[in-house]
mmCIF file of C-alpha atoms in Angstrom:
data_model
loop_
_atom_site.group_PDB
_atom_site.id
_atom_site.type_symbol
_atom_site.label_atom_id
_atom_site.label_comp_id
_atom_site.label_asym_id
_atom_site.label_seq_id
_atom_site.Cartn_x
_atom_site.Cartn_y
_atom_site.Cartn_z
ATOM 1 C CA MET A 11 0.240 0.169 -0.126
ATOM 2 C CA ASN A 12 1.888 3.035 -1.175
ATOM 3 C CA ILE A 13 -0.153 7.060 -0.101
ATOM 4 C CA LYS A 14 0.845 10.447 -1.284
ATOM 5 C CA PHE A 15 0.052 12.992 -0.270
ATOM 6 C CA TRP A 16 -1.877 15.834 -2.686
ATOM 7 C CA GLY A 17 -3.961 18.433 -0.608
ATOM 8 C CA VAL A 18 -3.180 18.473 2.818
ATOM 9 C CA ARG A 19 -4.423 21.625 3.539
ATOM 10 C CA GLY A 20 -8.466 22.777 5.041
ATOM 11 C CA SER A 21 -10.620 25.696 4.369
ATOM 12 C CA ILE A 22 -9.483 27.559 1.209
ATOM 13 C CA PRO A 23 -6.805 26.582 -1.018
ATOM 14 C CA CYS A 24 -3.814 29.052 -0.241
ATOM 15 C CA PRO A 25 -1.192 29.887 -2.390
ATOM 16 C CA GLY A 26 1.965 31.447 -2.347
ATOM 17 C CA PRO A 27 5.665 31.907 -0.913
ATOM 18 C CA ASP A 28 4.298 30.406 2.904
ATOM 19 C CA THR A 29 3.429 27.564 2.530
ATOM 20 C CA ILE A 30 5.441 25.958 -1.115
ATOM 21 C CA LYS A 31 7.195 23.696 2.010
ATOM 22 C CA TYR A 32 4.000 21.705 2.760
ATOM 23 C CA GLY A 33 1.577 22.982 0.357
ATOM 24 C CA GLY A 34 -1.665 24.728 -0.938
ATOM 25 C CA ASN A 35 -3.882 22.602 -2.112
ATOM 26 C CA THR A 36 -7.053 21.120 0.221
ATOM 27 C CA ALA A 37 -7.894 17.541 0.542
ATOM 28 C CA CYS A 38 -6.809 15.446 -1.014
ATOM 29 C CA ILE A 39 -4.545 11.628 -0.974
ATOM 30 C CA GLU A 40 -3.903 9.097 -3.183
ATOM 31 C CA ILE A 41 -3.463 4.759 -2.390
ATOM 32 C CA SER A 42 -1.827 3.143 -4.755
ATOM 33 C CA LEU A 43 -1.835 -1.012 -4.015
ATOM 34 C CA LYS A 44 -0.942 -4.252 -5.616
ATOM 35 C CA ASN A 45 -1.229 -7.386 -6.260
ATOM 36 C CA PRO A 46 -4.103 -6.381 -8.575
ATOM 37 C CA ASP A 47 -2.735 -2.813 -9.549
ATOM 38 C CA ARG A 48 -5.623 -0.552 -7.853
ATOM 39 C CA LEU A 49 -5.641 3.360 -7.543
ATOM 40 C CA ILE A 50 -8.117 4.495 -4.869
ATOM 41 C CA ILE A 51 -8.536 8.331 -4.375
ATOM 42 C CA LEU A 52 -9.147 9.702 -0.776
ATOM 43 C CA ASP A 53 -11.106 13.293 -1.710
ATOM 44 C CA ALA A 54 -11.665 15.851 -4.472
ATOM 45 C CA GLY A 55 -10.247 18.687 -3.456
ATOM 46 C CA SER A 56 -7.786 21.475 -4.789
ATOM 47 C CA GLY A 57 -5.191 18.690 -4.950
ATOM 48 C CA ILE A 58 -6.667 15.845 -6.965
ATOM 49 C CA ARG A 59 -6.356 18.542 -10.471
ATOM 50 C CA GLU A 60 -2.712 17.844 -10.417
ATOM 51 C CA LEU A 61 -3.089 13.642 -9.512
ATOM 52 C CA GLY A 62 -5.393 14.032 -12.701
ATOM 53 C CA ASN A 63 -2.455 15.295 -14.942
ATOM 54 C CA ALA A 64 -0.630 12.915 -13.643
ATOM 55 C CA LEU A 65 -1.793 9.921 -14.304
ATOM 56 C CA MET A 66 -2.866 11.473 -17.546
ATOM 57 C CA GLY A 67 0.892 9.901 -18.620
ATOM 58 C CA ARG A 68 -0.711 6.344 -17.097
ATOM 59 C CA ILE A 69 -3.905 6.465 -19.678
ATOM 60 C CA LEU A 70 -1.028 7.467 -22.353
ATOM 61 C CA SER A 71 1.136 3.653 -21.439
ATOM 62 C CA GLU A 72 -1.739 1.821 -19.656
ATOM 63 C CA GLY A 73 -4.727 1.845 -21.327
ATOM 64 C CA PRO A 74 -8.644 3.601 -19.531
ATOM 65 C CA LEU A 75 -8.264 4.464 -15.830
ATOM 66 C CA ASN A 76 -10.158 2.175 -13.080
ATOM 67 C CA LEU A 77 -10.354 4.684 -10.547
ATOM 68 C CA GLU A 78 -12.550 5.062 -6.360
ATOM 69 C CA ILE A 79 -13.003 7.588 -4.911
ATOM 70 C CA PHE A 80 -13.431 7.814 -1.089
ATOM 71 C CA LEU A 81 -15.020 10.961 -0.152
ATOM 72 C CA SER A 82 -15.120 12.442 4.009
ATOM 73 C CA HIS A 83 -17.845 14.697 2.716
ATOM 74 C CA THR A 84 -18.941 17.253 0.451
ATOM 75 C CA HIS A 85 -18.023 20.819 1.911
ATOM 76 C CA TRP A 86 -16.513 21.957 -0.667
ATOM 77 C CA ASP A 87 -12.407 22.204 0.407
ATOM 78 C CA HIS A 88 -13.295 18.686 -0.253
ATOM 79 C CA ILE A 89 -15.347 18.705 -3.511
ATOM 80 C CA MET A 90 -13.858 21.679 -5.635
ATOM 81 C CA GLY A 91 -10.841 19.847 -7.395
ATOM 82 C CA PHE A 92 -13.689 17.665 -8.934
ATOM 83 C CA PRO A 93 -14.438 19.509 -12.194
ATOM 84 C CA PHE A 94 -11.044 19.820 -12.268
ATOM 85 C CA PHE A 95 -9.800 16.308 -12.396
ATOM 86 C CA THR A 96 -8.673 15.466 -15.603
ATOM 87 C CA PRO A 97 -9.674 11.521 -16.121
ATOM 88 C CA LEU A 98 -13.093 12.660 -15.922
ATOM 89 C CA TYR A 99 -12.887 14.321 -19.913
ATOM 90 C CA ILE A 100 -10.927 10.884 -21.172
ATOM 91 C CA PRO A 101 -13.202 8.227 -22.408
ATOM 92 C CA GLY A 102 -13.368 4.385 -22.067
ATOM 93 C CA THR A 103 -12.513 5.975 -17.535
ATOM 94 C CA THR A 104 -14.184 4.974 -15.344
ATOM 95 C CA VAL A 105 -14.881 6.660 -11.859
ATOM 96 C CA LYS A 106 -16.751 4.893 -8.441
ATOM 97 C CA VAL A 107 -17.433 7.821 -6.011
ATOM 98 C CA TYR A 108 -17.680 7.011 -2.575
ATOM 99 C CA GLY A 109 -19.622 9.333 0.269
ATOM 100 C CA PRO A 110 -22.261 10.169 2.429
ATOM 101 C CA VAL A 111 -25.444 11.135 2.446
ATOM 102 C CA SER A 112 -25.131 14.709 3.012
ATOM 103 C CA CYS A 113 -27.262 16.837 2.979
ATOM 104 C CA GLY A 114 -31.347 15.133 3.681
ATOM 105 C CA SER A 115 -33.432 14.286 0.838
ATOM 106 C CA SER A 116 -30.131 15.011 -1.892
ATOM 107 C CA PRO A 117 -27.863 12.591 -3.716
ATOM 108 C CA LEU A 118 -24.459 12.438 -3.486
ATOM 109 C CA GLU A 119 -24.696 12.720 -7.149
ATOM 110 C CA ASN A 120 -26.323 16.044 -6.781
ATOM 111 C CA VAL A 121 -24.599 17.351 -4.578
ATOM 112 C CA VAL A 122 -20.879 16.317 -5.545
ATOM 113 C CA GLY A 123 -22.257 16.280 -9.634
ATOM 114 C CA GLY A 124 -23.758 19.984 -8.912
ATOM 115 C CA GLN A 125 -21.531 22.061 -8.720
ATOM 116 C CA LEU A 126 -21.242 21.373 -13.056
ATOM 117 C CA THR A 127 -24.164 23.546 -13.946
ATOM 118 C CA TYR A 128 -23.490 26.789 -16.296
ATOM 119 C CA GLU A 129 -24.002 28.822 -12.931
ATOM 120 C CA TYR A 130 -20.911 27.337 -11.303
ATOM 121 C CA PHE A 131 -18.832 25.898 -14.059
ATOM 122 C CA PRO A 132 -18.415 25.606 -18.087
ATOM 123 C CA VAL A 133 -19.079 21.751 -18.770
ATOM 124 C CA ARG A 134 -22.132 19.818 -17.446
ATOM 125 C CA GLN A 135 -21.806 16.775 -15.680
ATOM 126 C CA THR A 136 -23.935 15.060 -18.266
ATOM 127 C CA GLU A 137 -21.205 15.929 -21.143
ATOM 128 C CA LEU A 138 -18.741 13.871 -19.346
ATOM 129 C CA ALA A 139 -16.995 11.521 -20.993
ATOM 130 C CA ALA A 140 -16.028 8.440 -17.888
ATOM 131 C CA GLU A 141 -18.522 6.668 -16.699
ATOM 132 C CA ILE A 142 -19.140 7.730 -13.446
ATOM 133 C CA THR A 143 -21.068 5.803 -10.632
ATOM 134 C CA TYR A 144 -22.089 7.081 -7.159
ATOM 135 C CA ILE A 145 -22.520 5.104 -4.350
ATOM 136 C CA GLU A 146 -23.757 5.864 -1.158
ATOM 137 C CA LEU A 147 -22.250 5.366 1.856
ATOM 138 C CA GLN A 148 -23.331 4.459 5.618
ATOM 139 C CA GLU A 149 -21.207 3.632 8.862
ATOM 140 C CA GLY A 150 -20.284 -0.646 8.507
ATOM 141 C CA CYS A 151 -18.405 -2.762 7.265
ATOM 142 C CA TYR A 152 -18.039 -3.335 3.172
ATOM 143 C CA ASP A 153 -15.999 -5.851 1.243
ATOM 144 C CA LEU A 154 -14.416 -4.267 -1.435
ATOM 145 C CA GLY A 155 -13.325 -7.395 -3.369
ATOM 146 C CA ASN A 156 -9.582 -8.659 -3.893
ATOM 147 C CA GLY A 157 -8.450 -8.516 -0.742
ATOM 148 C CA VAL A 158 -9.378 -4.985 0.858
ATOM 149 C CA ILE A 159 -11.655 -3.963 3.783
ATOM 150 C CA LEU A 160 -12.872 -1.006 4.282
ATOM 151 C CA LYS A 161 -14.401 0.047 7.541
ATOM 152 C CA VAL A 162 -16.598 2.915 8.332
ATOM 153 C CA GLN A 163 -17.486 5.085 10.799
ATOM 154 C CA TYR A 164 -19.049 8.779 11.866
ATOM 155 C CA LEU A 165 -16.591 11.704 12.772
ATOM 156 C CA ASN A 166 -18.312 14.644 15.123
ATOM 157 C CA HIS A 167 -17.678 17.347 12.180
ATOM 158 C CA PRO A 168 -21.187 20.513 11.754
ATOM 159 C CA LEU A 169 -21.900 18.015 7.926
ATOM 160 C CA LEU A 170 -22.580 14.307 7.837
ATOM 161 C CA CYS A 171 -18.779 13.017 7.588
ATOM 162 C CA LEU A 172 -17.004 9.929 7.248
ATOM 163 C CA GLY A 173 -13.724 8.144 9.092
ATOM 164 C CA TYR A 174 -12.162 4.922 6.667
ATOM 165 C CA ARG A 175 -10.534 2.254 7.880
ATOM 166 C CA PHE A 176 -8.831 0.421 4.741
ATOM 167 C CA GLU A 177 -7.600 -3.022 5.476
ATOM 168 C CA TYR A 178 -5.230 -4.678 2.461
ATOM 169 C CA HIS A 179 -2.780 -7.586 2.788
ATOM 170 C CA ASP A 180 -2.371 -7.105 7.370
ATOM 171 C CA LYS A 181 -1.466 -3.052 6.654
ATOM 172 C CA VAL A 182 -4.410 -0.484 8.204
ATOM 173 C CA LEU A 183 -4.591 3.074 6.724
ATOM 174 C CA CYS A 184 -7.167 5.150 8.718
ATOM 175 C CA THR A 185 -8.568 8.365 8.123
ATOM 176 C CA ALA A 186 -10.472 11.325 10.012
ATOM 177 C CA PHE A 187 -9.654 14.410 7.805
ATOM 178 C CA ASP A 188 -12.314 16.858 9.474
ATOM 179 C CA THR A 189 -13.664 15.429 13.237
ATOM 180 C CA GLU A 190 -13.464 17.126 16.936
ATOM 181 C CA PRO A 191 -13.703 15.116 20.313
ATOM 182 C CA PHE A 192 -16.755 14.636 20.846
ATOM 183 C CA ARG A 193 -18.001 16.092 24.218
ATOM 184 C CA ASN A 194 -21.700 16.912 26.189
ATOM 185 C CA ILE A 195 -23.573 19.014 24.407
ATOM 186 C CA PHE A 196 -25.849 20.066 28.105
ATOM 187 C CA CYS A 197 -25.014 22.387 30.450
ATOM 188 C CA ASN A 198 -23.339 20.731 33.312
ATOM 189 C CA ASP A 199 -23.182 24.486 35.220
ATOM 190 C CA PRO A 200 -25.159 23.712 38.417
ATOM 191 C CA GLU A 201 -26.280 27.085 39.209
ATOM 192 C CA ASP A 202 -27.860 27.285 36.109
ATOM 193 C CA ALA A 203 -31.834 26.796 35.568
ATOM 194 C CA SER A 204 -31.414 24.842 32.419
ATOM 195 C CA TYR A 205 -29.648 22.569 34.288
ATOM 196 C CA ASP A 206 -29.999 19.125 34.609
ATOM 197 C CA ALA A 207 -28.397 16.509 36.547
ATOM 198 C CA ASN A 208 -29.395 13.213 34.839
ATOM 199 C CA MET A 209 -29.390 15.194 31.314
ATOM 200 C CA ALA A 210 -25.628 16.085 32.644
ATOM 201 C CA LEU A 211 -23.988 12.534 33.147
ATOM 202 C CA GLU A 212 -25.542 10.784 30.107
ATOM 203 C CA GLY A 213 -23.786 13.165 28.036
ATOM 204 C CA GLU A 214 -21.112 13.319 29.504
ATOM 205 C CA GLU A 215 -21.246 9.497 29.086
ATOM 206 C CA VAL A 216 -22.300 9.326 25.782
ATOM 207 C CA ALA A 217 -19.076 11.854 24.423
ATOM 208 C CA GLN A 218 -17.228 9.398 26.244
ATOM 209 C CA GLN A 219 -18.318 6.253 23.951
ATOM 210 C CA GLU A 220 -18.282 8.294 20.814
ATOM 211 C CA ASN A 221 -14.241 8.797 21.146
ATOM 212 C CA GLN A 222 -13.783 5.951 22.548
ATOM 213 C CA ARG A 223 -15.326 4.067 20.089
ATOM 214 C CA LEU A 224 -13.655 6.650 17.241
ATOM 215 C CA GLU A 225 -9.930 4.749 19.128
ATOM 216 C CA ALA A 226 -11.364 1.405 19.250
ATOM 217 C CA PHE A 227 -11.428 2.486 15.095
ATOM 218 C CA TYR A 228 -8.077 3.342 14.751
ATOM 219 C CA ARG A 229 -6.566 0.866 16.345
ATOM 220 C CA ASN A 230 -3.224 -0.463 15.691
ATOM 221 C CA ALA A 231 -3.532 1.550 12.539
ATOM 222 C CA ASP A 232 0.145 0.969 10.747
ATOM 223 C CA LEU A 233 -0.649 4.679 9.707
ATOM 224 C CA LEU A 234 -4.012 7.121 10.626
ATOM 225 C CA ILE A 235 -4.155 10.770 8.934
ATOM 226 C CA HIS A 236 -6.317 13.327 11.668
ATOM 227 C CA ASP A 237 -7.122 15.928 11.045
ATOM 228 C CA ALA A 238 -4.759 18.581 13.557
ATOM 229 C CA GLN A 239 -6.023 22.585 12.045
ATOM 230 C CA TYR A 240 -5.541 23.398 15.664
ATOM 231 C CA THR A 241 -3.562 23.575 18.516
ATOM 232 C CA SER A 242 -5.113 23.061 21.496
ATOM 233 C CA GLN A 243 -4.796 26.973 23.356
ATOM 234 C CA GLU A 244 -6.786 27.650 19.116
ATOM 235 C CA TYR A 245 -9.388 25.293 19.427
ATOM 236 C CA SER A 246 -10.102 25.853 23.358
ATOM 237 C CA SER A 247 -10.587 29.570 22.744
ATOM 238 C CA SER A 248 -12.817 30.099 20.039
ATOM 239 C CA LYS A 249 -13.440 26.753 17.807
ATOM 240 C CA ILE A 250 -15.265 24.391 19.865
ATOM 241 C CA GLY A 251 -17.952 23.102 17.606
ATOM 242 C CA TRP A 252 -15.855 24.055 14.419
ATOM 243 C CA GLY A 253 -15.923 20.631 13.213
ATOM 244 C CA HIS A 254 -12.062 20.481 13.214
ATOM 245 C CA SER A 255 -9.077 19.534 16.122
ATOM 246 C CA SER A 256 -5.772 19.977 17.804
ATOM 247 C CA ALA A 257 -2.570 18.817 17.322
ATOM 248 C CA GLU A 258 -2.720 17.766 20.703
ATOM 249 C CA HIS A 259 -5.750 15.861 20.917
ATOM 250 C CA ALA A 260 -5.377 14.194 17.827
ATOM 251 C CA ILE A 261 -1.571 12.803 19.151
ATOM 252 C CA GLU A 262 -3.238 11.833 22.532
ATOM 253 C CA THR A 263 -5.964 9.772 20.271
ATOM 254 C CA ALA A 264 -3.452 7.707 17.629
ATOM 255 C CA GLN A 265 -1.538 6.973 21.363
ATOM 256 C CA LYS A 266 -4.634 5.261 23.297
ATOM 257 C CA ALA A 267 -5.601 3.732 19.741
ATOM 258 C CA ASN A 268 -2.004 1.790 19.764
ATOM 259 C CA ALA A 269 -1.176 3.033 16.524
ATOM 260 C CA LYS A 270 2.200 2.874 14.603
ATOM 261 C CA ARG A 271 2.115 6.867 12.958
ATOM 262 C CA LEU A 272 0.268 9.168 12.727
ATOM 263 C CA ALA A 273 -0.037 12.309 9.594
ATOM 264 C CA LEU A 274 -1.238 15.258 11.110
ATOM 265 C CA PHE A 275 -3.164 16.368 8.138
ATOM 266 C CA HIS A 276 -5.610 19.496 7.424
ATOM 267 C CA HIS A 277 -3.991 22.659 7.902
ATOM 268 C CA ASP A 278 -5.432 26.254 8.748
ATOM 269 C CA PRO A 279 -5.093 27.828 5.709
ATOM 270 C CA MET A 280 -3.401 31.000 7.816
ATOM 271 C CA ARG A 281 -0.848 28.342 9.324
ATOM 272 C CA THR A 282 2.397 29.203 7.339
ATOM 273 C CA ASP A 283 5.465 26.704 6.588
ATOM 274 C CA LYS A 284 7.831 28.524 9.497
ATOM 275 C CA GLU A 285 4.906 28.109 11.528
ATOM 276 C CA ILE A 286 4.290 24.450 10.798
ATOM 277 C CA ASP A 287 7.883 24.107 11.573
ATOM 278 C CA ALA A 288 7.981 25.070 14.618
ATOM 279 C CA LEU A 289 4.645 23.177 15.186
ATOM 280 C CA SER A 290 6.568 20.332 13.977
ATOM 281 C CA ALA A 291 9.873 20.881 16.381
ATOM 282 C CA GLN A 292 6.842 21.119 19.787
ATOM 283 C CA PHE A 293 4.930 17.789 18.513
ATOM 284 C CA CYS A 294 7.168 15.603 16.665
ATOM 285 C CA LYS A 295 9.677 14.829 18.624
ATOM 286 C CA ASN A 296 9.974 10.363 19.631
ATOM 287 C CA THR A 297 11.207 10.993 22.590
ATOM 288 C CA ALA A 298 7.281 13.345 23.842
ATOM 289 C CA ASN A 299 5.296 10.951 21.497
ATOM 290 C CA GLY A 300 7.174 6.822 22.441
ATOM 291 C CA LYS A 301 6.411 4.347 20.464
ATOM 292 C CA LEU A 302 3.814 6.552 17.922
ATOM 293 C CA GLY A 303 6.058 8.914 14.513
ATOM 294 C CA VAL A 304 4.087 11.477 14.441
ATOM 295 C CA PHE A 305 4.348 14.159 11.400
ATOM 296 C CA PHE A 306 3.256 16.852 10.038
ATOM 297 C CA ALA A 307 1.814 15.932 6.022
ATOM 298 C CA ARG A 308 2.841 16.691 3.469
ATOM 299 C CA GLU A 309 2.188 17.824 -0.711
ATOM 300 C CA GLY A 310 4.442 15.310 -2.195
ATOM 301 C CA MET A 311 5.495 13.207 0.642
ATOM 302 C CA GLU A 312 4.806 9.471 0.404
ATOM 303 C CA ILE A 313 4.708 6.744 2.109
ATOM 304 C CA SER A 314 4.798 3.089 1.413
ATOM 305 C CA LEU A 315 2.755 0.507 4.428
#
């Protein structure tokens, strides 16, 4: 299993001189499998454009592409590159797009393909040359064939968001792109008029259970790619409820799950290379994290499992 990062930012692309090292494209990851060869793409942020361009050489040399795109959710930064993905315009390309039911009664095809309307884009979805199939996923376990097992779990984000666990040839890759710790949503201040002791207790128990479920979902992962848009100070000061985690929480969760390596992902668009370097010096010391290897993901980085 080979993993390559094509986009590691959150919220919005941020190209410029201050983001050259880690990259300014939004979420997109390529997973290459062997025996048999298989290409899986995680999310279709702006990084998928460069991936598509790189794939064009493979189309010419190896024939039509059979691709699988797994969307964590359909917020703009995770699907905005889809209309610019060149293989969609090549006859013979087949694409399966997996993702959650995102907007009530709106099917995945309408949410993702809705970008390709004349109001937003000069090409309509019906004009694409590729054969595209949309498959909606729920929490559970899926056999994807050829030894690939996919487990899906809901994350904590303002929109329905999926965490993925790919198991292949005794290797495990887990993703938690947009998520934050579950917390008690009921009042826990006894002096507040709305305080209810039973509800407060139940809220704490449910939050703890959900966080433990996520730790079990990541258990023994060879690589966990986890949202780390903020620091704990940034998160607690003004970002609670925004659907993103702190680097400290990601590290603590990975340690509890006994993961081998942790890729800190979904960098804030305002975070410069120098700032990420400083955070890396703070959070990625092996002496502080025990056996867990921690690093900040960078565009172009490749990892083999």
